[in-house]
PDB file of C-alpha atoms in Angstrom:
ATOM      1  CA  UNK U 224       2.355  48.387  17.440  1.00 66.00           C
ATOM      2  CA  UNK U 225       0.560  49.635  14.340  1.00 85.00           C
ATOM      3  CA  UNK U 226       2.370  49.582  11.032  1.00 93.00           C
ATOM      4  CA  UNK U 227       4.261  52.814  10.301  1.00 97.00           C
ATOM      5  CA  UNK U 228       2.565  55.083   7.749  1.00 97.00           C
ATOM      6  CA  UNK U 229       5.698  54.885   5.586  1.00 97.00           C
ATOM      7  CA  UNK U 230       5.220  51.226   4.757  1.00 97.00           C
ATOM      8  CA  UNK U 231       1.591  51.596   3.772  1.00 96.00           C
ATOM      9  CA  UNK U 232       2.316  54.695   1.705  1.00 97.00           C
ATOM     10  CA  UNK U 233       5.320  53.071   0.000  1.00 97.00           C
ATOM     11  CA  UNK U 234       3.335  49.962  -0.982  1.00 96.00           C
ATOM     12  CA  UNK U 235       0.492  52.091  -2.339  1.00 97.00           C
ATOM     13  CA  UNK U 236       2.839  54.436  -4.231  1.00 97.00           C
ATOM     14  CA  UNK U 237       4.695  51.601  -5.938  1.00 96.00           C
ATOM     15  CA  UNK U 238       1.419  49.890  -6.754  1.00 96.00           C
ATOM     16  CA  UNK U 239       0.013  53.197  -8.115  1.00 96.00           C
ATOM     17  CA  UNK U 240       3.045  53.574 -10.396  1.00 95.00           C
ATOM     18  CA  UNK U 241       3.061  49.955 -11.495  1.00 95.00           C
ATOM     19  CA  UNK U 242      -0.656  49.720 -12.192  1.00 95.00           C
ATOM     20  CA  UNK U 243      -1.029  53.340 -13.329  1.00 93.00           C
ATOM     21  CA  UNK U 244      -3.747  53.771 -10.734  1.00 93.00           C
ATOM     22  CA  UNK U 245      -2.878  56.838  -8.657  1.00 91.00           C
ATOM     23  CA  UNK U 246      -6.349  56.660  -7.071  1.00 92.00           C
ATOM     24  CA  UNK U 247      -5.069  53.937  -4.716  1.00 93.00           C
ATOM     25  CA  UNK U 248      -3.233  56.832  -3.004  1.00 96.00           C
ATOM     26  CA  UNK U 249      -6.444  58.797  -2.526  1.00 96.00           C
ATOM     27  CA  UNK U 250      -6.879  57.970   1.177  1.00 97.00           C
ATOM     28  CA  UNK U 251      -3.159  58.141   1.958  1.00 98.00           C
ATOM     29  CA  UNK U 252      -2.499  61.759   0.969  1.00 98.00           C
ATOM     30  CA  UNK U 253      -3.547  64.828   2.949  1.00 98.00           C
ATOM     31  CA  UNK U 254      -5.746  67.285   1.032  1.00 98.00           C
ATOM     32  CA  UNK U 255      -3.135  69.989   1.532  1.00 98.00           C
ATOM     33  CA  UNK U 256      -0.019  67.852   0.883  1.00 98.00           C
ATOM     34  CA  UNK U 257       3.238  69.711   0.239  1.00 98.00           C
ATOM     35  CA  UNK U 258       5.342  67.677  -2.249  1.00 98.00           C
ATOM     36  CA  UNK U 259       8.764  68.456  -3.718  1.00 96.00           C
ATOM     37  CA  UNK U 260      11.088  66.282  -5.822  1.00 95.00           C
ATOM     38  CA  UNK U 261      14.238  68.374  -6.173  1.00 91.00           C
ATOM     39  CA  UNK U 262      15.717  68.114  -9.640  1.00 82.00           C
ATOM     40  CA  UNK U 263      15.946  69.726 -13.077  1.00 78.00           C
ATOM     41  CA  UNK U 264      12.252  70.297 -13.841  1.00 81.00           C
ATOM     42  CA  UNK U 265      13.135  71.759 -17.246  1.00 77.00           C
ATOM     43  CA  UNK U 266      14.291  68.258 -18.234  1.00 76.00           C
ATOM     44  CA  UNK U 267      11.890  66.129 -16.214  1.00 82.00           C
ATOM     45  CA  UNK U 268       8.554  67.937 -15.933  1.00 88.00           C
ATOM     46  CA  UNK U 269       7.247  65.463 -13.359  1.00 92.00           C
ATOM     47  CA  UNK U 270       9.868  66.697 -10.870  1.00 92.00           C
ATOM     48  CA  UNK U 271       9.480  69.856  -8.813  1.00 93.00           C
ATOM     49  CA  UNK U 272       6.989  71.221  -6.321  1.00 96.00           C
ATOM     50  CA  UNK U 273       3.305  70.289  -6.126  1.00 97.00           C
ATOM     51  CA  UNK U 274       0.664  71.371  -3.635  1.00 98.00           C
ATOM     52  CA  UNK U 275      -2.642  69.645  -2.843  1.00 98.00           C
ATOM     53  CA  UNK U 276      -3.908  66.115  -3.289  1.00 98.00           C
ATOM     54  CA  UNK U 277      -5.316  66.427  -6.833  1.00 97.00           C
ATOM     55  CA  UNK U 278      -2.045  67.876  -8.151  1.00 97.00           C
ATOM     56  CA  UNK U 279       0.017  65.194  -6.447  1.00 97.00           C
ATOM     57  CA  UNK U 280      -2.205  62.383  -7.775  1.00 97.00           C
ATOM     58  CA  UNK U 281      -1.710  63.856 -11.237  1.00 96.00           C
ATOM     59  CA  UNK U 282       2.074  63.873 -10.884  1.00 96.00           C
ATOM     60  CA  UNK U 283       2.009  60.250  -9.670  1.00 96.00           C
ATOM     61  CA  UNK U 284       0.141  59.467 -12.875  1.00 96.00           C
ATOM     62  CA  UNK U 285       2.799  61.308 -14.915  1.00 95.00           C
ATOM     63  CA  UNK U 286       5.538  59.321 -13.172  1.00 95.00           C
ATOM     64  CA  UNK U 287       3.708  56.060 -13.925  1.00 95.00           C
ATOM     65  CA  UNK U 288       3.499  57.117 -17.590  1.00 95.00           C
ATOM     66  CA  UNK U 289       7.244  57.725 -17.743  1.00 93.00           C
ATOM     67  CA  UNK U 290       8.945  54.972 -15.757  1.00 92.00           C
ATOM     68  CA  UNK U 291       8.601  51.334 -14.880  1.00 95.00           C
ATOM     69  CA  UNK U 292      10.061  50.347 -11.478  1.00 96.00           C
ATOM     70  CA  UNK U 293      11.848  46.998 -11.601  1.00 95.00           C
ATOM     71  CA  UNK U 294      13.342  46.959  -8.173  1.00 96.00           C
ATOM     72  CA  UNK U 295      14.157  49.146  -5.196  1.00 96.00           C
ATOM     73  CA  UNK U 296      16.331  48.616  -2.153  1.00 97.00           C
ATOM     74  CA  UNK U 297      16.003  50.727   0.966  1.00 96.00           C
ATOM     75  CA  UNK U 298      19.609  51.279   2.024  1.00 96.00           C
ATOM     76  CA  UNK U 299      18.978  53.521   5.048  1.00 96.00           C
ATOM     77  CA  UNK U 300      15.809  54.284   6.938  1.00 97.00           C
ATOM     78  CA  UNK U 301      14.827  56.365   9.961  1.00 97.00           C
ATOM     79  CA  UNK U 302      11.343  56.287  11.445  1.00 97.00           C
ATOM     80  CA  UNK U 303       9.847  58.807  13.868  1.00 96.00           C
ATOM     81  CA  UNK U 304       6.309  58.849  15.207  1.00 94.00           C
ATOM     82  CA  UNK U 305       4.847  60.651  12.164  1.00 96.00           C
ATOM     83  CA  UNK U 306       8.030  61.081  10.152  1.00 98.00           C
ATOM     84  CA  UNK U 307      10.249  58.894   8.004  1.00 98.00           C
ATOM     85  CA  UNK U 308      13.403  59.282   5.944  1.00 98.00           C
ATOM     86  CA  UNK U 309      15.061  56.758   3.615  1.00 98.00           C
ATOM     87  CA  UNK U 310      17.821  56.428   1.113  1.00 97.00           C
ATOM     88  CA  UNK U 311      16.797  54.127  -1.731  1.00 97.00           C
ATOM     89  CA  UNK U 312      18.305  52.626  -4.835  1.00 95.00           C
ATOM     90  CA  UNK U 313      16.017  52.121  -7.835  1.00 94.00           C
ATOM     91  CA  UNK U 314      16.237  50.134 -11.056  1.00 93.00           C
ATOM     92  CA  UNK U 315      13.868  51.689 -13.580  1.00 91.00           C
ATOM     93  CA  UNK U 316      13.113  51.763 -17.266  1.00 91.00           C
ATOM     94  CA  UNK U 317      12.340  55.060 -18.991  1.00 87.00           C
ATOM     95  CA  UNK U 318       9.266  54.074 -20.978  1.00 90.00           C
ATOM     96  CA  UNK U 319       9.699  56.420 -23.937  1.00 86.00           C
ATOM     97  CA  UNK U 320      13.252  55.310 -24.726  1.00 85.00           C
ATOM     98  CA  UNK U 321      13.091  51.864 -23.089  1.00 88.00           C
ATOM     99  CA  UNK U 322      16.426  52.717 -21.423  1.00 85.00           C
ATOM    100  CA  UNK U 323      17.448  51.243 -18.070  1.00 86.00           C
ATOM    101  CA  UNK U 324      18.042  53.828 -15.354  1.00 86.00           C
ATOM    102  CA  UNK U 325      19.647  53.189 -11.987  1.00 88.00           C
ATOM    103  CA  UNK U 326      19.327  55.956  -9.483  1.00 88.00           C
ATOM    104  CA  UNK U 327      19.535  56.670  -5.799  1.00 93.00           C
ATOM    105  CA  UNK U 328      17.185  58.976  -3.919  1.00 95.00           C
ATOM    106  CA  UNK U 329      16.644  60.252  -0.407  1.00 97.00           C
ATOM    107  CA  UNK U 330      13.281  61.323   0.985  1.00 98.00           C
ATOM    108  CA  UNK U 331      12.056  63.022   4.137  1.00 98.00           C
ATOM    109  CA  UNK U 332       8.343  62.539   4.753  1.00 98.00           C
ATOM    110  CA  UNK U 333       5.852  63.722   7.325  1.00 98.00           C
ATOM    111  CA  UNK U 334       2.477  62.089   7.929  1.00 98.00           C
ATOM    112  CA  UNK U 335      -0.647  63.327   9.676  1.00 97.00           C
ATOM    113  CA  UNK U 336      -3.369  60.847  10.647  1.00 96.00           C
ATOM    114  CA  UNK U 337      -1.665  58.248   8.384  1.00 95.00           C
ATOM    115  CA  UNK U 338      -1.759  60.574   5.390  1.00 98.00           C
ATOM    116  CA  UNK U 339       1.244  62.074   3.625  1.00 98.00           C
ATOM    117  CA  UNK U 340       1.464  65.738   4.619  1.00 98.00           C
ATOM    118  CA  UNK U 341       4.912  66.753   3.418  1.00 98.00           C
ATOM    119  CA  UNK U 342       7.651  65.103   1.383  1.00 98.00           C
ATOM    120  CA  UNK U 343      11.011  66.266   0.114  1.00 97.00           C
ATOM    121  CA  UNK U 344      12.878  64.002  -2.305  1.00 97.00           C
ATOM    122  CA  UNK U 345      16.440  64.402  -3.535  1.00 95.00           C
ATOM    123  CA  UNK U 346      17.402  62.481  -6.691  1.00 90.00           C
ATOM    124  CA  UNK U 347      20.845  61.600  -7.938  1.00 84.00           C
ATOM    125  CA  UNK U 348      19.900  63.397 -11.136  1.00 70.00           C
ATOM    126  CA  UNK U 349      23.399  63.466 -12.572  1.00 66.00           C
ATOM    127  CA  UNK U 350      23.207  59.730 -13.028  1.00 63.00           C
ATOM    128  CA  UNK U 351      19.643  60.068 -14.295  1.00 64.00           C
ATOM    129  CA  UNK U 352      20.670  62.617 -16.914  1.00 65.00           C
ATOM    130  CA  UNK U 353      23.751  60.674 -17.946  1.00 66.00           C
ATOM    131  CA  UNK U 354      21.755  57.486 -18.396  1.00 65.00           C
ATOM    132  CA  UNK U 355      19.046  59.325 -20.306  1.00 62.00           C
ATOM    133  CA  UNK U 356      21.705  60.756 -22.607  1.00 61.00           C
ATOM    134  CA  UNK U 357      23.163  57.279 -22.997  1.00 62.00           C
ATOM    135  CA  UNK U 358      26.754  58.480 -22.601  1.00 60.00           C
ATOM    136  CA  UNK U 359      28.857  60.157 -19.887  1.00 61.00           C
ATOM    137  CA  UNK U 360      28.547  63.936 -19.491  1.00 56.00           C
ATOM    138  CA  UNK U 361      32.332  64.278 -19.137  1.00 54.00           C
ATOM    139  CA  UNK U 362      32.771  67.644 -17.470  1.00 51.00           C
ATOM    140  CA  UNK U 363      36.236  68.751 -16.388  1.00 49.00           C
ATOM    141  CA  UNK U 364      37.700  66.914 -13.405  1.00 52.00           C
ATOM    142  CA  UNK U 365      37.673  68.888 -10.172  1.00 51.00           C
ATOM    143  CA  UNK U 366      39.990  68.383  -7.251  1.00 52.00           C
ATOM    144  CA  UNK U 367      43.131  66.375  -6.793  1.00 43.00           C
TER     145      UNK U 367
ATOM    146  CA  UNK F  68      19.395  66.013  27.774  1.00 66.00           C
ATOM    147  CA  UNK F  69      22.871  65.808  26.271  1.00 85.00           C
ATOM    148  CA  UNK F  70      23.511  67.411  22.917  1.00 93.00           C
ATOM    149  CA  UNK F  71      22.957  65.023  19.995  1.00 97.00           C
ATOM    150  CA  UNK F  72      26.170  63.711  18.414  1.00 97.00           C
ATOM    151  CA  UNK F  73      25.047  65.190  15.078  1.00 97.00           C
ATOM    152  CA  UNK F  74      25.422  68.791  16.240  1.00 97.00           C
ATOM    153  CA  UNK F  75      28.882  68.302  17.654  1.00 96.00           C
ATOM    154  CA  UNK F  76      30.031  66.411  14.570  1.00 97.00           C
ATOM    155  CA  UNK F  77      28.509  68.974  12.206  1.00 97.00           C
ATOM    156  CA  UNK F  78      30.217  71.908  13.971  1.00 96.00           C
ATOM    157  CA  UNK F  79      33.565  70.104  13.950  1.00 97.00           C
ATOM    158  CA  UNK F  80      33.249  69.046  10.306  1.00 97.00           C
ATOM    159  CA  UNK F  81      32.452  72.560   9.100  1.00 96.00           C
ATOM    160  CA  UNK F  82      35.256  73.960  11.223  1.00 96.00           C
ATOM    161  CA  UNK F  83      37.656  71.301   9.869  1.00 96.00           C
ATOM    162  CA  UNK F  84      36.758  72.272   6.298  1.00 95.00           C
ATOM    163  CA  UNK F  85      36.894  76.006   6.936  1.00 95.00           C
ATOM    164  CA  UNK F  86      40.184  75.956   8.844  1.00 95.00           C
ATOM    165  CA  UNK F  87      41.689  73.057   6.874  1.00 93.00           C
ATOM    166  CA  UNK F  88      42.265  71.257  10.146  1.00 93.00           C
ATOM    167  CA  UNK F  89      40.745  67.779   9.859  1.00 91.00           C
ATOM    168  CA  UNK F  90      42.435  66.830  13.137  1.00 92.00           C
ATOM    169  CA  UNK F  91      39.597  68.559  15.029  1.00 93.00           C
ATOM    170  CA  UNK F  92      37.533  65.534  13.945  1.00 96.00           C
ATOM    171  CA  UNK F  93      40.020  63.085  15.480  1.00 96.00           C
ATOM    172  CA  UNK F  94      37.948  62.324  18.603  1.00 96.00           C
ATOM    173  CA  UNK F  95      34.602  62.394  16.764  1.00 98.00           C
ATOM    174  CA  UNK F  96      35.229  59.587  14.277  1.00 98.00           C
ATOM    175  CA  UNK F  97      35.259  55.867  15.062  1.00 98.00           C
ATOM    176  CA  UNK F  98      38.487  54.075  14.142  1.00 98.00           C
ATOM    177  CA  UNK F  99      36.546  51.797  11.821  1.00 98.00           C
ATOM    178  CA  UNK F 100      34.234  54.440  10.300  1.00 98.00           C
ATOM    179  CA  UNK F 101      32.365  53.473   7.117  1.00 98.00           C
ATOM    180  CA  UNK F 102      31.973  56.605   4.931  1.00 98.00           C
ATOM    181  CA  UNK F 103      30.350  56.953   1.499  1.00 96.00           C
ATOM    182  CA  UNK F 104      29.536  60.083  -0.514  1.00 95.00           C
ATOM    183  CA  UNK F 105      27.606  58.770  -3.515  1.00 91.00           C
ATOM    184  CA  UNK F 106      28.564  60.586  -6.688  1.00 82.00           C
ATOM    185  CA  UNK F 107      30.732  60.520  -9.807  1.00 78.00           C
ATOM    186  CA  UNK F 108      34.134  59.751  -8.272  1.00 81.00           C
ATOM    187  CA  UNK F 109      35.757  59.876 -11.713  1.00 77.00           C
ATOM    188  CA  UNK F 110      34.986  63.608 -11.736  1.00 76.00           C
ATOM    189  CA  UNK F 111      35.300  64.417  -8.054  1.00 82.00           C
ATOM    190  CA  UNK F 112      37.956  62.167  -6.510  1.00 88.00           C
ATOM    191  CA  UNK F 113      37.031  63.250  -2.973  1.00 92.00           C
ATOM    192  CA  UNK F 114      33.656  61.521  -3.368  1.00 92.00           C
ATOM    193  CA  UNK F 115      33.139  57.779  -2.967  1.00 93.00           C
ATOM    194  CA  UNK F 116      33.733  55.207  -0.256  1.00 96.00           C
ATOM    195  CA  UNK F 117      36.318  55.448   2.508  1.00 97.00           C
ATOM    196  CA  UNK F 118      36.995  53.107   5.417  1.00 98.00           C
ATOM    197  CA  UNK F 119      38.811  53.889   8.666  1.00 98.00           C
ATOM    198  CA  UNK F 120      39.572  57.096  10.529  1.00 98.00           C
ATOM    199  CA  UNK F 121      42.865  58.013   8.836  1.00 97.00           C
ATOM    200  CA  UNK F 122      41.381  57.665   5.367  1.00 97.00           C
ATOM    201  CA  UNK F 123      38.333  59.730   6.307  1.00 97.00           C
ATOM    202  CA  UNK F 124      40.461  62.483   7.868  1.00 97.00           C
ATOM    203  CA  UNK F 125      42.423  62.585   4.622  1.00 96.00           C
ATOM    204  CA  UNK F 126      39.282  62.968   2.531  1.00 96.00           C
ATOM    205  CA  UNK F 127      38.075  65.770   4.815  1.00 96.00           C
ATOM    206  CA  UNK F 128      41.383  67.484   4.090  1.00 96.00           C
ATOM    207  CA  UNK F 129      40.845  66.985   0.334  1.00 95.00           C
ATOM    208  CA  UNK F 130      37.362  68.497   0.610  1.00 95.00           C
ATOM    209  CA  UNK F 131      38.779  71.492   2.499  1.00 95.00           C
ATOM    210  CA  UNK F 132      41.352  71.937  -0.285  1.00 95.00           C
ATOM    211  CA  UNK F 133      38.636  71.968  -2.938  1.00 93.00           C
ATOM    212  CA  UNK F 134      35.699  73.958  -1.561  1.00 92.00           C
ATOM    213  CA  UNK F 135      34.884  76.870   0.672  1.00 95.00           C
ATOM    214  CA  UNK F 136      31.526  76.640   2.487  1.00 96.00           C
ATOM    215  CA  UNK F 137      29.747  79.985   2.627  1.00 95.00           C
ATOM    216  CA  UNK F 138      26.461  78.887   4.065  1.00 96.00           C
ATOM    217  CA  UNK F 139      24.319  75.859   4.735  1.00 96.00           C
ATOM    218  CA  UNK F 140      20.687  75.449   5.687  1.00 97.00           C
ATOM    219  CA  UNK F 141      19.321  72.267   7.197  1.00 96.00           C
ATOM    220  CA  UNK F 142      15.945  71.885   5.487  1.00 96.00           C
ATOM    221  CA  UNK F 143      14.887  68.563   7.054  1.00 96.00           C
ATOM    222  CA  UNK F 144      16.293  66.668  10.014  1.00 97.00           C
ATOM    223  CA  UNK F 145      15.485  63.466  11.870  1.00 97.00           C
ATOM    224  CA  UNK F 146      17.261  62.444  15.056  1.00 97.00           C
ATOM    225  CA  UNK F 147      17.282  58.996  16.649  1.00 96.00           C
ATOM    226  CA  UNK F 148      19.217  57.911  19.716  1.00 94.00           C
ATOM    227  CA  UNK F 149      22.469  57.265  17.827  1.00 96.00           C
ATOM    228  CA  UNK F 150      21.300  58.110  14.325  1.00 98.00           C
ATOM    229  CA  UNK F 151      20.605  61.256  12.339  1.00 98.00           C
ATOM    230  CA  UNK F 152      19.482  62.172   8.842  1.00 98.00           C
ATOM    231  CA  UNK F 153      19.269  65.609   7.229  1.00 98.00           C
ATOM    232  CA  UNK F 154      18.625  67.286   3.947  1.00 97.00           C
ATOM    233  CA  UNK F 155      20.833  70.336   3.537  1.00 97.00           C
ATOM    234  CA  UNK F 156      21.361  73.149   1.062  1.00 95.00           C
ATOM    235  CA  UNK F 157      24.932  74.449   0.624  1.00 94.00           C
ATOM    236  CA  UNK F 158      26.449  77.551  -0.935  1.00 93.00           C
ATOM    237  CA  UNK F 159      30.068  76.777  -1.811  1.00 91.00           C
ATOM    238  CA  UNK F 160      32.935  78.060  -3.883  1.00 91.00           C
ATOM    239  CA  UNK F 161      35.066  75.625  -5.893  1.00 87.00           C
ATOM    240  CA  UNK F 162      38.550  76.851  -4.951  1.00 90.00           C
ATOM    241  CA  UNK F 163      40.366  75.952  -8.169  1.00 86.00           C
ATOM    242  CA  UNK F 164      37.935  77.774 -10.458  1.00 85.00           C
ATOM    243  CA  UNK F 165      36.552  80.243  -7.897  1.00 88.00           C
ATOM    244  CA  UNK F 166      33.076  79.280  -9.154  1.00 85.00           C
ATOM    245  CA  UNK F 167      29.999  79.464  -6.913  1.00 86.00           C
ATOM    246  CA  UNK F 168      28.225  76.130  -6.429  1.00 86.00           C
ATOM    247  CA  UNK F 169      24.828  75.632  -4.867  1.00 88.00           C
ATOM    248  CA  UNK F 170      23.928  72.086  -4.043  1.00 89.00           C
ATOM    249  CA  UNK F 171      21.589  70.028  -1.935  1.00 93.00           C
ATOM    250  CA  UNK F 172      22.590  66.856  -0.101  1.00 95.00           C
ATOM    251  CA  UNK F 173      21.020  64.248   2.131  1.00 97.00           C
ATOM    252  CA  UNK F 174      22.923  62.244   4.733  1.00 98.00           C
ATOM    253  CA  UNK F 175      22.180  59.286   6.977  1.00 98.00           C
ATOM    254  CA  UNK F 176      24.611  58.952   9.882  1.00 98.00           C
ATOM    255  CA  UNK F 177      25.104  56.502  12.715  1.00 98.00           C
ATOM    256  CA  UNK F 178      27.128  57.267  15.845  1.00 98.00           C
ATOM    257  CA  UNK F 179      28.645  55.010  18.481  1.00 97.00           C
ATOM    258  CA  UNK F 180      29.803  56.496  21.788  1.00 96.00           C
ATOM    259  CA  UNK F 181      29.505  59.982  20.209  1.00 95.00           C
ATOM    260  CA  UNK F 182      31.756  59.034  17.299  1.00 98.00           C
ATOM    261  CA  UNK F 183      30.735  58.798  13.667  1.00 98.00           C
ATOM    262  CA  UNK F 184      30.476  55.100  12.777  1.00 98.00           C
ATOM    263  CA  UNK F 185      28.695  55.147   9.432  1.00 98.00           C
ATOM    264  CA  UNK F 186      27.590  57.841   6.995  1.00 98.00           C
ATOM    265  CA  UNK F 187      25.921  57.765   3.592  1.00 97.00           C
ATOM    266  CA  UNK F 188      25.651  61.037   1.686  1.00 97.00           C
ATOM    267  CA  UNK F 189      23.701  61.663  -1.513  1.00 95.00           C
ATOM    268  CA  UNK F 190      24.628  64.791  -3.504  1.00 90.00           C
ATOM    269  CA  UNK F 191      22.603  66.573  -6.133  1.00 84.00           C
ATOM    270  CA  UNK F 192      25.560  66.063  -8.430  1.00 70.00           C
ATOM    271  CA  UNK F 193      23.751  67.070 -11.596  1.00 66.00           C
ATOM    272  CA  UNK F 194      23.648  70.612 -10.309  1.00 63.00           C
ATOM    273  CA  UNK F 195      27.242  70.285  -9.138  1.00 64.00           C
ATOM    274  CA  UNK F 196      28.431  69.161 -12.551  1.00 65.00           C
ATOM    275  CA  UNK F 197      26.395  71.783 -14.381  1.00 66.00           C
ATOM    276  CA  UNK F 198      27.773  74.555 -12.216  1.00 65.00           C
ATOM    277  CA  UNK F 199      31.307  73.237 -12.572  1.00 63.00           C
ATOM    278  CA  UNK F 200      30.862  73.249 -16.353  1.00 61.00           C
ATOM    279  CA  UNK F 201      29.456  76.771 -16.131  1.00 62.00           C
ATOM    280  CA  UNK F 202      26.597  76.040 -18.531  1.00 60.00           C
ATOM    281  CA  UNK F 203      23.540  73.744 -18.660  1.00 61.00           C
ATOM    282  CA  UNK F 204      24.101  70.120 -19.666  1.00 56.00           C
ATOM    283  CA  UNK F 205      21.002  70.211 -21.923  1.00 54.00           C
ATOM    284  CA  UNK F 206      20.127  66.549 -22.342  1.00 51.00           C
ATOM    285  CA  UNK F 207      16.928  65.607 -24.167  1.00 49.00           C
ATOM    286  CA  UNK F 208      13.696  66.310 -22.352  1.00 53.00           C
ATOM    287  CA  UNK F 209      12.013  63.235 -20.889  1.00 51.00           C
ATOM    288  CA  UNK F 210       8.345  62.871 -20.118  1.00 53.00           C
ATOM    289  CA  UNK F 211       5.345  64.973 -20.982  1.00 43.00           C
TER     290      UNK F 211
END
């Protein structure tokens, strides 16, 4: 059985971020890719929706300029023929502040001919924001 | 083909929350269920880890006491034989403050003999907290 597209894409993405070489993703992204990282784009401009390979390569570059990935653990994973979903836990450093950030994300991805066609990512941005602030947000408690 | 366990569980869960009758989930949850909603449990005590059917039924009751679900849309879904993952968008009201809350979540679920055995849920809690506060959190902007 051939390797699932997810594993190849994941290796290339992490390498692209680590080495700041988004071009290693060139052959793994569909020309018309539909890419969304849900989150507060007014705070983190590299989140949000992107369409098309060139735009997505650019955002991968922006991510590599902003974070260093120390470690990730894939806590849940589901693989379909051309689809994949995971829940992952990341240990990062925000490069501008040198602050450690731990966050969890979930993604749903669709591939076509081994290239990423569609991805939706959900970040635990509360934690991200709190850790960027460096102190708890402390809103009122809800529920009993 | 029999209906996937996800659909039956989802209908029962939403009905349990709407009608405040968690007992409708009684036959759809494994005695030893492993349940986690990742999020700031210090702010939302009905989030976090729960183990065992009685404890999970209790937390479903707490959720039903705290929110009203107006609408949900399943934006992504993957189904395996005994597994399911979705990304969903919810429109809720927080019952104590009567505030509208829109949030996105992702879940990974595992079933055994049509009963929920394991579930991991990731909430977009930043949005949840911001909407509970009633104003933006406004942390410093990160990235360029």
